[in-house]
Coordinates of C-alpha atoms in Angstrom, one line a residue:
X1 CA 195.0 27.4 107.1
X2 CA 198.0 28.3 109.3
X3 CA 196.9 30.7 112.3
X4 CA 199.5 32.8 114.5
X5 CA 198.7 33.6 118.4
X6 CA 199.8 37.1 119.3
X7 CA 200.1 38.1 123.1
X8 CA 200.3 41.8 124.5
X9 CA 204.1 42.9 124.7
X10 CA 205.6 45.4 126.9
X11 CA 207.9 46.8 124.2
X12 CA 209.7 46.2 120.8
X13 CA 213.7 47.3 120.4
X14 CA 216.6 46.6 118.3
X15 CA 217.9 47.2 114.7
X16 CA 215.9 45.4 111.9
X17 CA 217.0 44.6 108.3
X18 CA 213.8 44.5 106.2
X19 CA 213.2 42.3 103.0
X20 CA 214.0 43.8 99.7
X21 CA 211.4 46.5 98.5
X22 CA 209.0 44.6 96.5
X23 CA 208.0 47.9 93.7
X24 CA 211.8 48.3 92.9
X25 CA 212.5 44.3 92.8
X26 CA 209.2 44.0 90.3
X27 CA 211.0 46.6 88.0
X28 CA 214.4 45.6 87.7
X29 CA 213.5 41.9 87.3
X30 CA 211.6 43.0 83.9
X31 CA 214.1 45.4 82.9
X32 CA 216.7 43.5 83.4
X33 CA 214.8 40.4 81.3
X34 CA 214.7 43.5 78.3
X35 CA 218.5 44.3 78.6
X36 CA 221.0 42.6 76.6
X37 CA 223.2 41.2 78.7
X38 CA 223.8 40.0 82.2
X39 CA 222.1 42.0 85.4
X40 CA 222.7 40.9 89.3
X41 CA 220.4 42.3 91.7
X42 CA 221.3 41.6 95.2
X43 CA 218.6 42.0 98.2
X44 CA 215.8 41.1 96.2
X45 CA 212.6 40.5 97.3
X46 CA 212.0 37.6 98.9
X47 CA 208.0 38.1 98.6
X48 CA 206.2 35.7 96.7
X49 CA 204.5 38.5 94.6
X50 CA 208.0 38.9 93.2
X51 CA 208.7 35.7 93.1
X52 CA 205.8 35.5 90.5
X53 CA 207.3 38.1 88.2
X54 CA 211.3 36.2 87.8
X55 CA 208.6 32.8 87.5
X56 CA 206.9 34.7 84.7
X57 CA 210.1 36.2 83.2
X58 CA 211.8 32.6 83.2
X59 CA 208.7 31.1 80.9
X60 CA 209.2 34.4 78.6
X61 CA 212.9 32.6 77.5
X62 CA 214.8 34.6 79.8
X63 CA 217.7 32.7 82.6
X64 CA 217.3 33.8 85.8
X65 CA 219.4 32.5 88.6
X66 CA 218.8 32.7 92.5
X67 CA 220.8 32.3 95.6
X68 CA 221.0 32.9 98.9
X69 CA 218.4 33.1 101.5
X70 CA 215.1 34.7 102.5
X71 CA 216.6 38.1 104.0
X72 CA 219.4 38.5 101.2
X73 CA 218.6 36.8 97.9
X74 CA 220.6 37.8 94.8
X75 CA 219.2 37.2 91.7
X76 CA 221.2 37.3 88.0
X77 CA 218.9 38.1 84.9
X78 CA 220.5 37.0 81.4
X79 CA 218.5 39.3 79.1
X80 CA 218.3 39.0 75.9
X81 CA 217.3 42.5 74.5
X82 CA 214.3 44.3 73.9
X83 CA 212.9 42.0 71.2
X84 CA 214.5 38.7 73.1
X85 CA 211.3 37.7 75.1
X86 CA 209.9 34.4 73.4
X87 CA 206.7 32.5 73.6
X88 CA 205.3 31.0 76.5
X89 CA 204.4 27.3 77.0
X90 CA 200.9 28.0 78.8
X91 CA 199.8 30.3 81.1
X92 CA 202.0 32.8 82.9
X93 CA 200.6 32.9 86.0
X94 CA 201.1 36.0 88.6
X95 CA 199.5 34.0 91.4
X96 CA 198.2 36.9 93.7
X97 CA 200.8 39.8 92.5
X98 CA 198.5 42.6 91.0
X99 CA 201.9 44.4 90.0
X100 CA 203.4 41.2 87.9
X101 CA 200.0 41.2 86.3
X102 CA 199.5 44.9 85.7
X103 CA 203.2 45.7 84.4
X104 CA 203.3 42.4 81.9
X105 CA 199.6 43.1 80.8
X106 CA 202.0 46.5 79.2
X107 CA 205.1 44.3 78.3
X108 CA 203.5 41.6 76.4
X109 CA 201.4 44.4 74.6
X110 CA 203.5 44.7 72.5
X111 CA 205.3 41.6 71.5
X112 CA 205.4 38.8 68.4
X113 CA 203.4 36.0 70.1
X114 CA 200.7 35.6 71.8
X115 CA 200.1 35.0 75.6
X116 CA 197.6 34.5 78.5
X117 CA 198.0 36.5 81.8
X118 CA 196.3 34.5 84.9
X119 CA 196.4 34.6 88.6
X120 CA 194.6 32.8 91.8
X121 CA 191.2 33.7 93.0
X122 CA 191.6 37.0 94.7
X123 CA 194.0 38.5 91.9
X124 CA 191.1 37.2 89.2
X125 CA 188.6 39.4 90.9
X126 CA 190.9 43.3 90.5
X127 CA 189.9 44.8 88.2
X128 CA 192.0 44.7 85.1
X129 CA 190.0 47.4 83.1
X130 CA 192.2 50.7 83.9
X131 CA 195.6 48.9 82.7
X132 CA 193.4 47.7 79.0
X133 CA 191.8 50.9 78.2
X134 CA 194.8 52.7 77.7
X135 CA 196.9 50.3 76.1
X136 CA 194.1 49.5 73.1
X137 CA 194.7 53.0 72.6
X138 CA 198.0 52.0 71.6
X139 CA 196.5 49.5 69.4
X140 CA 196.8 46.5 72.0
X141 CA 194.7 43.5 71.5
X142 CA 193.5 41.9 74.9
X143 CA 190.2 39.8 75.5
X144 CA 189.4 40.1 79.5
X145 CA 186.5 38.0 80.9
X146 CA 183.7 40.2 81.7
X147 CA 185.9 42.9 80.1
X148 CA 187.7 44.1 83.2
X149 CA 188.9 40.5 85.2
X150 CA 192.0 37.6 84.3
X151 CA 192.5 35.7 82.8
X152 CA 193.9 38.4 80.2
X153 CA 194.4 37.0 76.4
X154 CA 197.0 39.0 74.9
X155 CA 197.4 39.0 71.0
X156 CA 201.2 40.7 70.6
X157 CA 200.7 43.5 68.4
X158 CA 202.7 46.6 67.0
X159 CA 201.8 49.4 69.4
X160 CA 201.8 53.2 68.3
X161 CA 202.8 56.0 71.1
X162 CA 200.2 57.9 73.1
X163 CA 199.8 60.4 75.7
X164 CA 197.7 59.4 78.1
X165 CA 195.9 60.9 80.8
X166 CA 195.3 58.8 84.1
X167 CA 192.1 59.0 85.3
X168 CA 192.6 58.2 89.0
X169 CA 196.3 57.9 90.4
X170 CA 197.8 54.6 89.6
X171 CA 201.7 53.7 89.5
X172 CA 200.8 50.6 88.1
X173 CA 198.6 51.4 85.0
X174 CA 201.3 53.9 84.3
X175 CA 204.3 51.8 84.8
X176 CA 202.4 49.6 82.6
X177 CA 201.5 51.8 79.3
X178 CA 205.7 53.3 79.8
X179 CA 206.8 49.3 79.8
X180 CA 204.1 49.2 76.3
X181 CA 205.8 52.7 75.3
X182 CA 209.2 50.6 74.9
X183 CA 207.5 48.9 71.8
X184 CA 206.0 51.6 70.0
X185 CA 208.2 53.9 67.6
X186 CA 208.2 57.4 69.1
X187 CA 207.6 59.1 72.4
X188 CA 204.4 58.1 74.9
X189 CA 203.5 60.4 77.4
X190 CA 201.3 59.9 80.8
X191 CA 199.9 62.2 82.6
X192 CA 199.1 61.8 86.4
X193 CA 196.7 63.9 88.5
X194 CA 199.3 63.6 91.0
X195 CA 202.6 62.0 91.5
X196 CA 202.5 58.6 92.3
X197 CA 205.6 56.3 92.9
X198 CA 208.4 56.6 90.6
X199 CA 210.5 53.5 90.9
X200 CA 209.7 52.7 87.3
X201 CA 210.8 55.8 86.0
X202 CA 214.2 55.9 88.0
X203 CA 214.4 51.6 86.9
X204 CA 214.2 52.9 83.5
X205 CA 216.6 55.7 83.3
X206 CA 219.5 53.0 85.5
X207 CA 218.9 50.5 82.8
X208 CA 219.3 53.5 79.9
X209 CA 216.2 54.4 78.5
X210 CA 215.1 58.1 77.6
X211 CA 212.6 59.1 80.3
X212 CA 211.8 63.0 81.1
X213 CA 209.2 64.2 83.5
X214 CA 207.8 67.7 83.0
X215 CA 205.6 68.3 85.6
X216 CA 203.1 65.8 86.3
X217 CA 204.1 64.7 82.6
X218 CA 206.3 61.1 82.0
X219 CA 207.7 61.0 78.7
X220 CA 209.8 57.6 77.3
X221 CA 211.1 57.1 74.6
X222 CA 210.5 54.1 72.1
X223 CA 213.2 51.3 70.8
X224 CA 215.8 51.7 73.6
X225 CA 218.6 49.7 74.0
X226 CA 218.7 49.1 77.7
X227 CA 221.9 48.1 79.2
X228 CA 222.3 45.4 81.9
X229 CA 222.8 46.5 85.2
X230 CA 224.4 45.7 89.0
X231 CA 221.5 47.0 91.5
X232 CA 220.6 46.3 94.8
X233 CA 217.1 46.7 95.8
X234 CA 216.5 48.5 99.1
X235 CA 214.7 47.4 102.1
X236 CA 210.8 47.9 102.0
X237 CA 209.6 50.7 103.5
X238 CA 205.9 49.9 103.4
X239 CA 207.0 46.7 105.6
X240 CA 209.0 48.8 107.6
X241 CA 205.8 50.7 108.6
X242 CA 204.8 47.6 111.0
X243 CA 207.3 47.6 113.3
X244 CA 207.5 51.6 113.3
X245 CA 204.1 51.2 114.4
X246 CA 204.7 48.7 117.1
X247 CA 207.5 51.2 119.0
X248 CA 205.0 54.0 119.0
X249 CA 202.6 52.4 120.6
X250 CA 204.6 50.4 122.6
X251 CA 206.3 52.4 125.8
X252 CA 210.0 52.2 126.1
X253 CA 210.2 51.0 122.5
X254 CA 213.3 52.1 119.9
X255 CA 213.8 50.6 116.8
X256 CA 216.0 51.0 114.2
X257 CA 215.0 49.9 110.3
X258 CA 218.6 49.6 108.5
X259 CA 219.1 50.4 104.8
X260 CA 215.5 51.2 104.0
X261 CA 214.4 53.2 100.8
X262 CA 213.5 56.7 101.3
X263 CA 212.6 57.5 97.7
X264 CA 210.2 61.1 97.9
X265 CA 207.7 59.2 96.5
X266 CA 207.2 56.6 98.9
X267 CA 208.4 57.9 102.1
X268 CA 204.8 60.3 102.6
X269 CA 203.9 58.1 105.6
X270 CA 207.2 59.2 107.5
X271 CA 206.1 63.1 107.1
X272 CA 202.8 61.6 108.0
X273 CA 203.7 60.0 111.6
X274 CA 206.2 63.0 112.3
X275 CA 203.2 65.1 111.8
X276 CA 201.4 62.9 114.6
X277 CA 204.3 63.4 117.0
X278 CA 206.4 60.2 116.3
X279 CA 209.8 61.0 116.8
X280 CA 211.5 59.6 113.8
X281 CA 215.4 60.4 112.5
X282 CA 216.6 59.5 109.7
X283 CA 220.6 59.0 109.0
X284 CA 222.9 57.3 106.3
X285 CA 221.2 58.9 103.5
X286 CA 223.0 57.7 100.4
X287 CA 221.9 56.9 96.4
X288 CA 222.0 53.7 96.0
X289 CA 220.9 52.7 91.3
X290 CA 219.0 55.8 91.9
X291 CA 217.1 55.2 94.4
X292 CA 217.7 57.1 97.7
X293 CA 218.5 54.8 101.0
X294 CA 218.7 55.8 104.7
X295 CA 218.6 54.5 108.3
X296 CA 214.9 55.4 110.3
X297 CA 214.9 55.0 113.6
X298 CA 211.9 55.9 116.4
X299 CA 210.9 55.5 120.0
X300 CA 207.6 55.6 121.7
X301 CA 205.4 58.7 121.5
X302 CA 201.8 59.3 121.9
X303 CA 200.6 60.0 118.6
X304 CA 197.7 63.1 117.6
X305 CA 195.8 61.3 114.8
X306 CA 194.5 63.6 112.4
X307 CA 192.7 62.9 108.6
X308 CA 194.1 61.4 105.3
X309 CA 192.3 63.0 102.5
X310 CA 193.2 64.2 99.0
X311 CA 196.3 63.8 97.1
X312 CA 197.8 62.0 100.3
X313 CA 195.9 58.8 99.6
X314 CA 197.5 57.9 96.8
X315 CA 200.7 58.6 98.2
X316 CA 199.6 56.3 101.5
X317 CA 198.1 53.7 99.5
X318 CA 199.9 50.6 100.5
X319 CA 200.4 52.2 104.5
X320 CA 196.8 53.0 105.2
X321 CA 196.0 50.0 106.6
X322 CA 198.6 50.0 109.3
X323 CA 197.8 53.7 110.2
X324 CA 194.0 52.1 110.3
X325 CA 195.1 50.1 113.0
X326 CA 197.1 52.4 114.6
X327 CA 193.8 55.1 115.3
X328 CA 192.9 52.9 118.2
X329 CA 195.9 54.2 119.8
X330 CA 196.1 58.1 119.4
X331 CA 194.8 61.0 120.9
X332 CA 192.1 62.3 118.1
X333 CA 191.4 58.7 116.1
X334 CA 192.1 58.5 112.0
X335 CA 189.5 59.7 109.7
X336 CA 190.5 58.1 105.6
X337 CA 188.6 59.6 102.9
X338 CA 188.9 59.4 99.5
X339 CA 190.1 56.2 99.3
X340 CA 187.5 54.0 97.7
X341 CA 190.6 52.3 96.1
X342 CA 191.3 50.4 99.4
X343 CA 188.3 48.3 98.2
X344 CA 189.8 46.5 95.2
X345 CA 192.9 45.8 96.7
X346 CA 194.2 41.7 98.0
X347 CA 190.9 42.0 99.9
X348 CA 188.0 44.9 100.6
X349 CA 190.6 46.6 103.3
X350 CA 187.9 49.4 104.4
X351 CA 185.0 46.5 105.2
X352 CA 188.1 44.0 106.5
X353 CA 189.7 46.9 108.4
X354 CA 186.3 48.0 109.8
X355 CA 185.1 44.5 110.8
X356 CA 188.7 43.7 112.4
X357 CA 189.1 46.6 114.2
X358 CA 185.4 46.0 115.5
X359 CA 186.2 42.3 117.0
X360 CA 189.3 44.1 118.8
X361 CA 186.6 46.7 120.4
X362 CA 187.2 49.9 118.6
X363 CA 184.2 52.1 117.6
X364 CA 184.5 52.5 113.8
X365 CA 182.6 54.3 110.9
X366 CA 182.6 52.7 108.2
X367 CA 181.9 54.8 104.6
X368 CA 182.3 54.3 101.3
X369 CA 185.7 56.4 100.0
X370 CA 187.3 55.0 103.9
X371 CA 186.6 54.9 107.9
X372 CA 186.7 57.2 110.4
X373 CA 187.9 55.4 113.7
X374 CA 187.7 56.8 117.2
X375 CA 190.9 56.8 119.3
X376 CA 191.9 55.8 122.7
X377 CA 189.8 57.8 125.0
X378 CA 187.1 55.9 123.4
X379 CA 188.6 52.5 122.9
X380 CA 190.5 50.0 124.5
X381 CA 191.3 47.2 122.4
X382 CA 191.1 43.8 123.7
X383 CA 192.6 40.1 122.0
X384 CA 189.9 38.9 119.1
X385 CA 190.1 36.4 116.2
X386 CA 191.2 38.3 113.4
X387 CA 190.5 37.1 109.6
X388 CA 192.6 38.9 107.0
X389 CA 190.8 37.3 104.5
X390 CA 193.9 36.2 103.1
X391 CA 195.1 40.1 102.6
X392 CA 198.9 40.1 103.9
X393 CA 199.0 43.9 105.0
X394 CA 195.9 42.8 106.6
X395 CA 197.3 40.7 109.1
X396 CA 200.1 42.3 109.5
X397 CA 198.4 45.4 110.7
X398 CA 196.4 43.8 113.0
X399 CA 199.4 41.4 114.3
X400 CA 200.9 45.0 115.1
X401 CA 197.7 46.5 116.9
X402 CA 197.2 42.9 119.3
X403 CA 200.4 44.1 120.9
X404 CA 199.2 46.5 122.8
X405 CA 195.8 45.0 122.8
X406 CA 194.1 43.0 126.3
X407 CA 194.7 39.4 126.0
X408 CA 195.9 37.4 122.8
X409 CA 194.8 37.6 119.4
X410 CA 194.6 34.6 116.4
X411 CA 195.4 35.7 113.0
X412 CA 193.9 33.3 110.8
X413 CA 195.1 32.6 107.5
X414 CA 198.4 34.0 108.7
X415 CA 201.0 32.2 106.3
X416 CA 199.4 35.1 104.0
X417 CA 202.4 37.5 105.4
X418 CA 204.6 35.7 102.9
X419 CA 203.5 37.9 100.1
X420 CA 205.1 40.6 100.9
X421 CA 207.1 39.9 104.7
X422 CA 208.0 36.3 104.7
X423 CA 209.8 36.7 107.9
X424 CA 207.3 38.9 109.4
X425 CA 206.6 36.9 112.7
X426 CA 210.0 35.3 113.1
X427 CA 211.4 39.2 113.1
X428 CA 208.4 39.9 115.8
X429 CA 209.4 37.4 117.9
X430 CA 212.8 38.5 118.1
X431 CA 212.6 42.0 119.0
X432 CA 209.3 41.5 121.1
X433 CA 209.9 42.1 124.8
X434 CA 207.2 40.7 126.7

């Protein structure tokens, strides 16, 4: 188990080119295996999680090629149309990617063979049960053990269209019952109880399927003959969060996150850390396979604090953690509710956020749906052991918050950055000033 030793800086400057956004890489790697034809996505992730999904595609028949290097790695996808996907030899295994597992529980729906989803310890323990229910509705047949946890058994089958209606927000149950809708003859509908991430919907439309949204209502239709595509993935904003966090609460900090993607439906944190007083600009907006890109930079500000409640959550879902670990440092602290969905994540984040931020001195109230966590009049972090329990946004987050913490801090179990941010450190060590 790898550990990482991070000292107290005095600030953190320069411009940074993040890896490849890991939602949108997911998505064109599986549309681009149902195209007919040859796709080249360039800047793709270099996460392991999406790693696992091209692994995955390549034991469904389809050619992928790779090249270059971890901060710019093209891929080329040799699809071979919607019904080109062949059987697998064994399991397809999506290591510790809940997306890969999620999105090809709904692809593999609806095929002529039969296949067997797995993944490594933590991913066998999410729960599984959301992405099933709907897609037996369609007429599905998948054996779960214990009826909710991989490895998933997936006898293909022909699927009908539904509409369905999400119970709890979830881009990923209903990227994976649109991927399903692709099979079934007709049009199948979700509906969200509010607006979660769209990246598959925009994928969809670029690659030349029939998708309409009314509303809080996606529609696609069946049987479409997707067309390959040349896309480049842009960088990840929910990695960029880190090292906007580290300029705010390091004085004299400005950094500058280059081509980032500033799609509406990702980008809440932005309006989220404005609202706290970080001065954030954003230039260079362009489109870029429909997905919006931009230049953010920020300098160092003292932030309010405030609540994240509601609808937000959702929207904040894979960023909550780092704004966890930022409450130390603002005025008023961060108060999470509603966001009991932290828990079934890589890890528990709200008991791992709780008992980090503990060892590092802050006072913290832990509760069921989230935290609340005092800020700095009534904390002053100092250097602590920190176990991320293998959860990636984990320790980064708390990497982040040793900065401007007393004395150093060990991240244990740190090589777990590389599933989303496998340059994470090297890119802290760079633009660290200490």
């Amino acid at each position: 188990m790898a550990k990482e030793t991070v000292r107290a800086a005095r600030s953190i400057s320069g411009v940074i080119e993040l890896p490849g956004d890991k939602s949108i890489s997911h998505r064109y790697a599986i549309l681009a295996a149902l195209a007919r034809g040859r796709s080249e996505i360039t800047h793709y992730s270099a996460a392991a999680d999406c790693q696992s999904t091209l692994d995955c595609v390549e034991k469904l028949g389809v050619t992928v090629e790779r090249s270059g290097r971890n901060g710019d790695i093209q891929v080329a996808v040799a699809g071979n149309g919607i019904d080109g996907l062949r059987a697998p030899r064994g399991s397809l295994d999506a290591e510790n990617s809940g997306t890969t597992m999620r999105l090809l529980t709904g692809l593999l729906a609806g095929q002529h063979f039969d296949s067997t989803l797995t993944g490594d310890s933590s991913l066998r323990r999410r729960p599984m049960r959301r992405v099933i229910e709907p897609l037996q509705r369609m007429g599905a047949h998948i054996k779960a053990r214990e009826s909710n946890f991989a490895p998933l058994e997936i006898k293909g089958s022909a699927l009908k269209p539904i509409r369905y209606a999400l119970p709890v927000p979830s881009a990923q149950v209903k990227s994976a019952v649109l991927l399903a809708g692709l099979f079934a003859e007709g049009e199948t509908s979700v509906e969200e109880p509010v607006c979660t991430r769209d990246h598959t919907e925009v994928a969809l439309r670029e690659f030349g399927a029939d998708v309409r949204r009314m509303g809080n209502i996606v529609t696609v239709s069946g049987r479409p003959r997707l067309q390959p595509r040349q896309a480049m993935v842009p960088g990840d904003l929910s990695s960029g969060v880190f090292l906007l966090a580290a300029a705010l609460i390091l004085p004299g900090s400005n950094v500058v996150i280059h081509n980032v993607g500033l799609n509406p439906t990702r980008s809440a944190v932005l309006d989220v850390l404005s609202g706290w007083g970080a001065p954030i600009s954003i230039v260079s907006l362009r489109g870029e396979s429909g997905e919006l890109i931009g230049d953010v930079s920020v300098r160092h500000a003292d932030l309010s604090g405030g609540t994240l409640s509601g609808e937000l959550v959702a929207q904040l879902i894979d960023e909550l953690p780092m704004l966890a670990a930022l409450a130390p440092y603002t005025d008023q602290g961060v108060e999470i509710r509603d966001a009991t969905e932290l828990r079934v994540k890589e890890s528990d984040r709200i008991a791992v956020l709780a008992d980090n931020l503990r060892r590092m001195g802050a006072q913290v109230e832990e509760r069921p749906d989230g935290l609340r966590i005092e800020g700095r009049s009534a904390n002053r972090l100092h250097g602590a052991e920190i176990d991320p329990r293998g959860d990636h946004r984990m320790a980064m987050a708390f990497a982040i918050a040793a900065l401007g913490a007393a004395g150093d801090s060990v991240i244990r179990d740190s090589e777990c950055v590389a599933i989303s941010y496998p340059d994470f450190f090297s890119v802290l060590e760079r633009t660290v000033e200490r």
